[in-house]
Every structure is written in C-alpha cells, then in structure tokens.
XYZ file of C-alpha atoms in Angstrom:
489
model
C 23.744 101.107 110.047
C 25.135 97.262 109.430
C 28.166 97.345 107.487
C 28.268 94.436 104.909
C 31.302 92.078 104.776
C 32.660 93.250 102.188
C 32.816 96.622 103.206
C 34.510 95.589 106.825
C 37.183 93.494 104.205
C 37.370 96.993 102.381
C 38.017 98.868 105.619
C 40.415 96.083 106.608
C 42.465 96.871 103.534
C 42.890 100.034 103.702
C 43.899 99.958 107.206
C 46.149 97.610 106.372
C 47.968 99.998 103.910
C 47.235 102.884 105.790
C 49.216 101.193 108.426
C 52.241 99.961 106.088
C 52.478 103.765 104.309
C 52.891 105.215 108.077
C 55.772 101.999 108.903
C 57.223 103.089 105.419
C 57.518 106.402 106.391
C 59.041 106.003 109.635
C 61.182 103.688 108.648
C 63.072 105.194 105.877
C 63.082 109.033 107.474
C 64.437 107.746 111.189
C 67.699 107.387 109.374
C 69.691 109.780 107.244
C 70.031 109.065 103.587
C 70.227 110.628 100.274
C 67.356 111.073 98.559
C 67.939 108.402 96.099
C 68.110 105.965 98.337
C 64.678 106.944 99.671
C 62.552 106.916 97.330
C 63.881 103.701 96.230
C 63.395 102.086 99.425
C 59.703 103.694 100.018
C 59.186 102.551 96.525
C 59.985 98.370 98.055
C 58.092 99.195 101.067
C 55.185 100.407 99.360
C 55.119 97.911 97.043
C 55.903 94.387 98.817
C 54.502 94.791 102.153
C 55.793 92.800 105.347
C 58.455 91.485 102.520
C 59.949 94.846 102.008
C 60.610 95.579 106.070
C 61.931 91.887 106.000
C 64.443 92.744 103.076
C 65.301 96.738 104.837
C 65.730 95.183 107.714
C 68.985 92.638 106.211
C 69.582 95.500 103.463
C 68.197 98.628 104.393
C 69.670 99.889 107.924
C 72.975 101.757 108.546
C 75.827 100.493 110.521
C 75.830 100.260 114.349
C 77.364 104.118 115.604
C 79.490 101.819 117.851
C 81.266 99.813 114.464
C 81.236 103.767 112.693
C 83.679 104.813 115.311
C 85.890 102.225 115.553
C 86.738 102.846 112.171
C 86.620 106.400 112.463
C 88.705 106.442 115.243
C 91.834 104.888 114.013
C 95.151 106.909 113.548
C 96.858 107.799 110.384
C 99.521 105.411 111.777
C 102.990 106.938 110.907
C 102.697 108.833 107.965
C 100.858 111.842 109.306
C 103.349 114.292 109.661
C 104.849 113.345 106.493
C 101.332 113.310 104.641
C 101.520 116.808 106.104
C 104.591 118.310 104.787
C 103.593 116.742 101.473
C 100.446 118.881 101.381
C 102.497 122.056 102.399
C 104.716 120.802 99.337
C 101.905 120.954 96.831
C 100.446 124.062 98.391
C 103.954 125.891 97.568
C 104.414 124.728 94.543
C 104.442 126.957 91.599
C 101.651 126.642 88.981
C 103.030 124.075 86.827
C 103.230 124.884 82.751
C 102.478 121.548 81.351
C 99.085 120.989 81.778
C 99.456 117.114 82.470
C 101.449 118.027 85.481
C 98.270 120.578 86.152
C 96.360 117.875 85.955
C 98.361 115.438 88.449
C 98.457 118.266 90.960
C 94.972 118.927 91.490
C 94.290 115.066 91.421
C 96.390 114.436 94.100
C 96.003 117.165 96.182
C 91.868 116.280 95.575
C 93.126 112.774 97.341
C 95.587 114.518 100.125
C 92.729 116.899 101.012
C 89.546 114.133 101.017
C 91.373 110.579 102.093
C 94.720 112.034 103.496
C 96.091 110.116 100.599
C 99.750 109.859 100.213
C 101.823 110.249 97.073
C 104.391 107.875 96.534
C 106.606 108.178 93.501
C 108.934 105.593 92.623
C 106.501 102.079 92.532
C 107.182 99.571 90.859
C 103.469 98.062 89.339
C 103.119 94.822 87.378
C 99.236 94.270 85.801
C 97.745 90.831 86.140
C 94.264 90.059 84.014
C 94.788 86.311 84.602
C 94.058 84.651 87.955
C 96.240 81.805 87.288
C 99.347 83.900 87.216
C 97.932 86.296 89.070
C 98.451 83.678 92.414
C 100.905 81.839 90.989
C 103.162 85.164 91.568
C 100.726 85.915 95.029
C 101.776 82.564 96.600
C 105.550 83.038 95.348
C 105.638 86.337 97.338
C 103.955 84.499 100.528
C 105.879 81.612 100.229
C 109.123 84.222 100.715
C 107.870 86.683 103.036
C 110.219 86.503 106.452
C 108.095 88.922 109.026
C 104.727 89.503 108.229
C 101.632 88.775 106.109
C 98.581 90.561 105.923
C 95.873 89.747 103.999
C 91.968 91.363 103.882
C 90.140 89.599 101.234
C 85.927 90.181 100.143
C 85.739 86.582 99.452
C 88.158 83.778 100.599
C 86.194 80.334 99.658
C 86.641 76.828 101.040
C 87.684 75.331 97.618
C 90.530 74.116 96.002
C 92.700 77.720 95.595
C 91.241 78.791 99.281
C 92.834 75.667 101.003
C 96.166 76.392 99.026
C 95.956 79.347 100.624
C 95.391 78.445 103.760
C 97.620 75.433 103.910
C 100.845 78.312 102.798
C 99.540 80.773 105.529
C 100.279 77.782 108.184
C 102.724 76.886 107.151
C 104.688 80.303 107.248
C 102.481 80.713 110.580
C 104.438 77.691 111.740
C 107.763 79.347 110.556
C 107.203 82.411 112.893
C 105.604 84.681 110.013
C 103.414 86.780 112.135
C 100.097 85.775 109.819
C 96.732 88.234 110.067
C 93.719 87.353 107.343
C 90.776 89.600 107.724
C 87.730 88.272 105.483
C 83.949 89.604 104.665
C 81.464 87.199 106.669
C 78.817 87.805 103.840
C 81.751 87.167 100.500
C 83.054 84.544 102.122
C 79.920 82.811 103.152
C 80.035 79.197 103.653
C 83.324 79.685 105.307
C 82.797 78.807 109.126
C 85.350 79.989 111.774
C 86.807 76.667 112.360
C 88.046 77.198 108.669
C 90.882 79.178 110.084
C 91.412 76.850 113.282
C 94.609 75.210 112.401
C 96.233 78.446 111.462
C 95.555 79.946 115.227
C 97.074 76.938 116.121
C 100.335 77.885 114.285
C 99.646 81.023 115.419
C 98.171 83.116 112.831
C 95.421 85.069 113.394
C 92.061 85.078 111.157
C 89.098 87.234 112.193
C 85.890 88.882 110.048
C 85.751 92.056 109.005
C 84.388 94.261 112.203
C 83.765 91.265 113.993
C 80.401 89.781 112.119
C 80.585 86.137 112.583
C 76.918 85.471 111.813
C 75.862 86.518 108.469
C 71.814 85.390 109.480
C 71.481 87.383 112.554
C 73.618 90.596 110.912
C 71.108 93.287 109.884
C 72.967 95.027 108.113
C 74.002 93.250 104.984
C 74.636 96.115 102.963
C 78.189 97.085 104.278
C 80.711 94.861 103.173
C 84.541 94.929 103.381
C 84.903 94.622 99.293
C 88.875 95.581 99.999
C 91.298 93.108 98.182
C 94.373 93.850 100.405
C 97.930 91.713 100.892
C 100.986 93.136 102.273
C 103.886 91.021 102.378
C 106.927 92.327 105.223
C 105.508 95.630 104.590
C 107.541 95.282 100.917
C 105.543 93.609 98.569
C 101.258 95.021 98.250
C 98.281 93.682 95.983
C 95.346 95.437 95.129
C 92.736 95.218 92.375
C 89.549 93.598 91.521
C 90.737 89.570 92.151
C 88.925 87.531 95.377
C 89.756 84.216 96.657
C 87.991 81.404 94.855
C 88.322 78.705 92.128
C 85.587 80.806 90.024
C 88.458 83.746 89.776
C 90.033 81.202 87.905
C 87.909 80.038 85.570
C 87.083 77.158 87.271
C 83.251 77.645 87.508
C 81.174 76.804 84.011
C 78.607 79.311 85.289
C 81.017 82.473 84.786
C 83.747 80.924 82.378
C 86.938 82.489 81.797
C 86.978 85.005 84.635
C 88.844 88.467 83.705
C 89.803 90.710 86.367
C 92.828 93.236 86.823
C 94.648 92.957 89.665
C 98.514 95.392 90.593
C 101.607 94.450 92.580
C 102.986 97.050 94.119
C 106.781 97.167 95.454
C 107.513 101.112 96.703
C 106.274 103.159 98.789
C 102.743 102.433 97.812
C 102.676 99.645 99.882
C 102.717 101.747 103.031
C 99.747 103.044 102.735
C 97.987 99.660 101.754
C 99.747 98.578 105.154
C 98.142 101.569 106.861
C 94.430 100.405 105.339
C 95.079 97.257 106.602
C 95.946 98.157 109.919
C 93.401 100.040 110.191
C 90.881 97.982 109.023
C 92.260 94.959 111.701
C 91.782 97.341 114.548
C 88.737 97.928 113.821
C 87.551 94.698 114.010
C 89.271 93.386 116.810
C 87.494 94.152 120.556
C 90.642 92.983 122.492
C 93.976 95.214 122.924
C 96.187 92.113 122.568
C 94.857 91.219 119.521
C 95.609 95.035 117.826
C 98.629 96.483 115.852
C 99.655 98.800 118.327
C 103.315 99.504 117.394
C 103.498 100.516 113.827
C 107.100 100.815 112.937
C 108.262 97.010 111.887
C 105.902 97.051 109.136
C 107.099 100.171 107.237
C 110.287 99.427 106.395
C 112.402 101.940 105.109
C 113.214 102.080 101.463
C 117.122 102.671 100.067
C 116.283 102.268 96.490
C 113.947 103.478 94.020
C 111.597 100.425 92.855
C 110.238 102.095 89.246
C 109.068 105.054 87.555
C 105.168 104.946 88.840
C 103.428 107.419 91.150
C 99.822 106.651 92.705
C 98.188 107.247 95.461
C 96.188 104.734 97.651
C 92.208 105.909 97.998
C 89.566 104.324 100.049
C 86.083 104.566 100.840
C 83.611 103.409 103.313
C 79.854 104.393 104.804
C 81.815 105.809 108.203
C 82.397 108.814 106.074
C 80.139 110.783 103.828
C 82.440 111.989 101.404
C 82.150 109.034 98.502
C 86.344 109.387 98.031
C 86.410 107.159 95.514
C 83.196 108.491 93.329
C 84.681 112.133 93.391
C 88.409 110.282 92.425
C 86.040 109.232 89.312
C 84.766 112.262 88.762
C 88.339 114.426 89.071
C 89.248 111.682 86.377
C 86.668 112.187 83.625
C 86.048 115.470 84.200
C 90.093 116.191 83.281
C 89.559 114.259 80.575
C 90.609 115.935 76.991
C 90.704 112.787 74.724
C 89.626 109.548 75.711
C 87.834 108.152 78.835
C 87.981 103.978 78.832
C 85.969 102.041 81.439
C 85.707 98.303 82.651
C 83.231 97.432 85.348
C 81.211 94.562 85.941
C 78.308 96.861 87.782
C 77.506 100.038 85.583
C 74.848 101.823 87.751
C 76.229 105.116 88.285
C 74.240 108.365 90.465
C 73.289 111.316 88.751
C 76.556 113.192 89.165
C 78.443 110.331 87.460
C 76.185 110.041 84.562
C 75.908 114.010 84.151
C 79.852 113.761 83.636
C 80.350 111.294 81.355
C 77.321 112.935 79.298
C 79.189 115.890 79.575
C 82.548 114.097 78.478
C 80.645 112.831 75.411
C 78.839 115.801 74.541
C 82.374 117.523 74.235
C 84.329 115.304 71.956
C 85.685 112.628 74.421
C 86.053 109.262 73.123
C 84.182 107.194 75.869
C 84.206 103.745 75.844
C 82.773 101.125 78.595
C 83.101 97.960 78.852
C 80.622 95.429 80.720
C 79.757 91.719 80.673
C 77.543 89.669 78.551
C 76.293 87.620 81.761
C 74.930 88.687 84.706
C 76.356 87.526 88.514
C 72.925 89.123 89.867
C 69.979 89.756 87.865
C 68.507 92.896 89.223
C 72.359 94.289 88.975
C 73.074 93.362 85.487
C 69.244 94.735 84.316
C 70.445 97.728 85.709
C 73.389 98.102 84.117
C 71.885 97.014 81.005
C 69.475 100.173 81.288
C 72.581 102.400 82.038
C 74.932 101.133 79.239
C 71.589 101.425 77.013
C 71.284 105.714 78.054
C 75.187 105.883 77.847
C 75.068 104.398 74.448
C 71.990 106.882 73.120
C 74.104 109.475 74.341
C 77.468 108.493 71.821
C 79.333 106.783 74.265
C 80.450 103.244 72.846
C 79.921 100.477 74.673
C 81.328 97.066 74.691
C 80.002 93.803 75.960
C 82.858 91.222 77.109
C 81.958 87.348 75.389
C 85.085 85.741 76.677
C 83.766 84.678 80.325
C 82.592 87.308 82.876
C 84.484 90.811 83.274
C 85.192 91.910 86.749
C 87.889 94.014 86.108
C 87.258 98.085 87.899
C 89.814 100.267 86.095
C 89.423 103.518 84.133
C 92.014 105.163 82.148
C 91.995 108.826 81.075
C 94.097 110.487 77.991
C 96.890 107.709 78.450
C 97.839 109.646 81.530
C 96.243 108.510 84.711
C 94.522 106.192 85.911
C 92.502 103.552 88.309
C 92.251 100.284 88.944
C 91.115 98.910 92.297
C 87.609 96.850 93.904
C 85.374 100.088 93.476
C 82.829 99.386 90.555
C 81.204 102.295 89.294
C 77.699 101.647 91.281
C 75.585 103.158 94.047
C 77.166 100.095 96.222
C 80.749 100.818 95.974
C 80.308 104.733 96.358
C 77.623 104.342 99.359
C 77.591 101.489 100.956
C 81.145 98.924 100.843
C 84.484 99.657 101.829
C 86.751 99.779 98.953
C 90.191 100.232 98.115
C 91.467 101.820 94.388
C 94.910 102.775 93.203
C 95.442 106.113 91.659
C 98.308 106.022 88.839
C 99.953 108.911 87.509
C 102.354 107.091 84.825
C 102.023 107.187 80.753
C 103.830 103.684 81.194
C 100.784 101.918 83.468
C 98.535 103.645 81.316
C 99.813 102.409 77.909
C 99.404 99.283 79.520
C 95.913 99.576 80.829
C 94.930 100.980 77.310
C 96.403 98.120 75.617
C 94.883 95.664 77.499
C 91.719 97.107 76.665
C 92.432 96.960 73.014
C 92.910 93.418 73.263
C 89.812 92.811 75.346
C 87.739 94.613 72.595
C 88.909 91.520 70.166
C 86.058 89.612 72.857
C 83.828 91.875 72.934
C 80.561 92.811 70.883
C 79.745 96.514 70.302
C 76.141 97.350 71.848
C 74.907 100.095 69.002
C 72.099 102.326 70.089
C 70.246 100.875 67.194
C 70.882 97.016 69.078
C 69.350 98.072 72.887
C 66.233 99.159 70.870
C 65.417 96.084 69.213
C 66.004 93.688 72.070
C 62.832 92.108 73.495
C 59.929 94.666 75.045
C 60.262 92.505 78.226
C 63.867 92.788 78.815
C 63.499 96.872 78.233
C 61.106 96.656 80.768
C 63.075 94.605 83.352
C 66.350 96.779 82.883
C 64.125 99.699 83.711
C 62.062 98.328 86.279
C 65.676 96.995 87.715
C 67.012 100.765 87.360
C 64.499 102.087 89.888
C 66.057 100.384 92.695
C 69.585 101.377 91.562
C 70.720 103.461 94.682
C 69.889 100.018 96.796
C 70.940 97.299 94.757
C-alpha cells in the first residue's frame, strides 16, 4: 500500500520530534542537575527545537571538570589554622543567654562550618548607595595604595569611568604598585585584551576570569565571576553590588539614576576578601609565574582596632554544591523575630526560599522587598514580577523603586544582622555565578541599612495585592510564562 504525501510529511514530523524528545532527553540527564533546572530546560528543548540545543549549548552545560578543580583546589591561604582554633572557640563556648548573641553564634558557625568563613571583629564599614562617591573614595584609596592592588570586577567597561580606571592602575603600575585586575569576559564584553595592554607594559597584570578570552566560542555562558572585589595593600577591601561602568553612575538614560550599595572595609575583613581574590587569580592563571604563591605580604598584620563591626566574608560558586550564600539567606530569615527587609534587582527565589519567607509572613514578620520599576532583562524582570506578585498575596509588602534602576543585594533582619554583597536572591546567583556577600553582625550597620531603606521607600510605589491583579491579562501571562524558566534564567 502507497502512502500519500501527506502521510510521508506526517511520518516526517513525527520523526522529527520523536528524534528531538530522545536529544532532549539525553541531553539534560547526561549531566547532573536539580530537578528544577530540568524540567525547565526539557521544557526549552521541547518547545523550540534546534533553537533550544543552540541556546543549552551557550547556557545550558556545566563547567569544564578541568576549570572545577582549579578552583577547588586552591588553599585556604594563611588563615587555616586560625579559622581552626576559631571553630574550636565557638564549639567551647558556653550557651550564650541573650538570644541575639544565640543568634550570631549559630550564624557564624553556619558560615565557619559551610565556607570556612572567618569572623573578624573589629571592621571598620562605611555604606555607599551613590556611585559617584562611591569611586570618588575607590580611586582616593588606589591613588594611595604603596604595595599592592587587586581588583576582580563582573563588569569593567571601555567608557569614560573604565579608562579612569585604567589610566590610575598604570599609573601606580608605573610606580612599582604590583597591579592584578581579574574581569568577567561575558560582563565586560566589548572589552578586548589589548584594553589592558599598556598596563602589562607598566607591569600590571590583567587576565579574565578562569582564562575565557572568547565569549563566542565559550559554551558555557552561564558561570560568571559576578564577584565585585578590590583590596588595596591588603588594608583597605570593597565589596557590594557596584560594577565598572558609566551606567553605575547614572550616566545611561536607559537605567537613570542607578542605586546600588556598595561597603569599605578596613579590619580584618579584608583578609579574607584578599584570600577570595587570591584564590580566584590562581585559578585563572595556567602559568606558575603568573600565581600568588607566597601569601604573607598581603596580610598585613593589624596593631589597632579599626571599629566596632563583625562580619564574615561568604562566597559561592557552581564548583561546590552547597549554595553558601542561599542557606546564609535562609539562616537570616529564618532567625528572624521582627522584621525581614530586602533589596534585589532579580527576585526569583527556589522553593526553599519562598517556603521561608511564607513562613516568616505567616508568623508575624514584617517583610518588606524592594525591586525595580524597569527591567535590565525582560524574561528576568517578568519573573520577578510573578514572584513579588505571590509574595505580595501572601502579606509580604512590596515596593517598586521609581528613582532609576535598583541594584542594590542587601537584607537586613531585626536591626541585628545583616547582608549586603553581589548575590541577588535568584536561581543564578545561588546555582550558577560566583558571588561574594558580607555577613554583618552590628546594630550600628544595621541601623544604617534600615535607614537607608526608609529613605528609598520615599521612591518607591507600594505594589498592593489588589494592583498585580488588575494589571493587563497579557503581562500576567508573560510574568508567568517567564516564571517557568526561573531555575535557568
């Protein structure tokens, strides 16, 4: 018996998709993931055939094993034994009465126990919201710095406030600064090598993160180095939510006023954002000579108590499956006996993260997030649309910024602790990026942080449960079709 045409295009067809369900399948299963992430990525191979194994195979595969152990397989530098002894310390201690101090203890020995974290007490922290100041005070401390800088930046741009940059890192180059910049290929694209050529030439050294110079032949697009690190002579340390680029300050009509938090750090807390750095550089350099191989010149030792603030340094990456800085989130709200208050730019939280704050809100917290009014990625800010939406049916209060674009990561907890660092409270930055967050145990940081926020509210427009359900049918329906890709996005 003949078939017709159009049953040979029928058999076609479904060969065809037979064919693309079996590809789907193998592909997703050959590699370990959660189960999120699977379905989500079955879902866009199912879907958008040929297209989706284009788009997993930029966004969807792991890092190379090779890259996994170089990171993996750097030493806790110096600070081992001590980290050490510090854990025996906390171990021994008797159960404290107050319960705030109850509260510190188990956070930090949560940090000791899952990122070999180290507790450093006397730091002195200053807040910056404002980019302009924010560098300003940045290129003061470079423009001073006798022995060593070391900078690891997301996104450095080849604008006006990158060249500034550059120009003062040649020039201290050229002064016999030893000078190291480590940058992400993929935040800083645009950015070619010979960027950096005149400050080799001084000396300096300038390399991307684990060595990915091509950003159209790396598969692997997912894994960024989202880390916003700079040590100056192992004295001064930054850390927080700020990149490299006239946009962070407000130079860009697209985004506006641009308001991020950002900490400088002058104590003992700079060690350990020396250590990440370290770290990080030897991992993404292939030759001996160019490695940090003797550690001691850049931890100085410190004579004199710099303030009243404890924290510990926490960071995350894919090389390890514990998501440090997603349980350091968790530890926090989950303490929490008041008040939890949240700024991201990215609200997309897993299961576990939404279960707690449901569970803070449910119990009497005050919870209150704060997001932007304008998206930086469409998909993203859909999806954090849909998420602010469930958060705000649930009680919590949410807040959308209208001065510019919020990029600020921080969370603050009963006026007691707190974080502020590059992790935003997403699949990405709990899965897939390196990041870097600062733990704070200090009612002084936190008044601050809190009244910051109270300020920022004076922007803001309060999202009422009553508002998400009378916006447009269509944008529901993007924010949830956006939310079904969350644990990929």
């Amino acid at each position: 018996m003949l078939l017709t045409t159009w049953q040979i295009i029928k058999l076609i067809i479904w060969g065809i998709i037979l064919i693309n369900e079996i590809a789907a399948l193998y592909t997703v299963f050959r590699e370990k993931r959660d189960i999120a992430a699977t379905w989500a990525w079955l879902l866009v191979l199912t879907l958008i055939p040929v297209l989706g194994f284009i788009l997993y195979a930029f966004l969807g595969r792991k890092l190379p094993q090779d890259k996994m152990e170089r990171i993996q397989s750097q030493t806790e530098l110096e600070l081992r034994a001590a980290l050490e002894e510090q854990k025996k310390q906390f171990l021994d201690m008797p159960r404290p009465k107050k319960q705030t101090m109850r509260m510190y203890r188990r956070t930090i020995m949560l940090f000791q126990s899952i990122d070999n974290a180290f507790l450093t007490r006397h730091n002195q922290v200053d807040i910056y919201t404002d980019g302009q100041r924010l560098f300003q005070k940045m290129f003061d401390d470079l423009s001073n710095a006798q022995k060593s800088i070391h900078i690891e930046f997301y996104t450095i741009y080849n604008d006006r406030i990158g060249n500034q940059l550059r120009t003062l890192l040649e020039q201290k180059a050229a002064e016999g600064v030893e000078v190291r910049v480590l940058y992400d290929s993929w935040g800083s694209m645009g950015v070619k090598r010979s960027f950096y050529d005149a400050l080799r030439q001084n000396g300096g050294l300038a390399e991307p993160f684990l060595m990915t110079h091509s950003n159209l032949f790396d598969f692997r697009l997912n894994y960024r180095d989202h880390r916003k690190i700079v040590t100056i002579d192992g004295k001064i340390g930054y850390v927080g939510g700020f990149n490299v680029g006239d946009q962070y300050l407000g130079r860009l009509p697209k985004f506006g006023y641009w308001r991020d938090t950002h900490l400088r750090v002058i104590g003992g807390g700079v060690y350990s954002l020396q250590q990440r750095f370290i770290r990080d550089w030897n991992a993404s350099q292939r030759h001996v000579q160019d490695k940090i191989i003797h550690y001691r010149p850049y931890f100085p030792p410190i004579t004199v108590k710099q303030g009243n603030t404890a924290l510990q340094i926490v960071s995350n990456g894919p090389e390890s499956p514990l998501e440090k800085i997603k349980l350091g989130y968790l530890r926090l709200i989950n303490a929490a006996q008041d008040h939890i208050w949240i700024q991201t730019p990215y609200l997309i939280p897993d299961d576990s993260v939404l279960d707690a704050l449901r569970i803070a809100i449910h119990s009497g917290v005050d919870v209150r997030i704060m997001i932007p009014c304008k998206p930086d990625h469409p998909f993203v800010y859909r999806a954090t649309q849909y998420y602010a939406r469930q958060l705000a049916n649930e009680g919590a209060t949410i807040y959308f910024y209208q001065n510019g674009f919020l990029h600020a990561k921080t969370m603050v907890v009963d006026g007691k602790m707190a974080s502020v660092g590059s992790a935003n409270l997403d699949f990405r930055s709990f899965k897939l990026n390196f990041e870097i967050n600062a733990f704070m145990y200090d009612h002084h940081i936190t008044d601050q942080l809190e009244q910051i926020f109270v300020n920022d509210i004076r922007n803001c427009k309060v999202m009422t449960p009553e508002m998400f359900a009378a916006q447009p049918v269509w944008l529901r329906f993007k924010q949830t079709f956006s939310r079904l890709f969350s644990p990929i996005l």
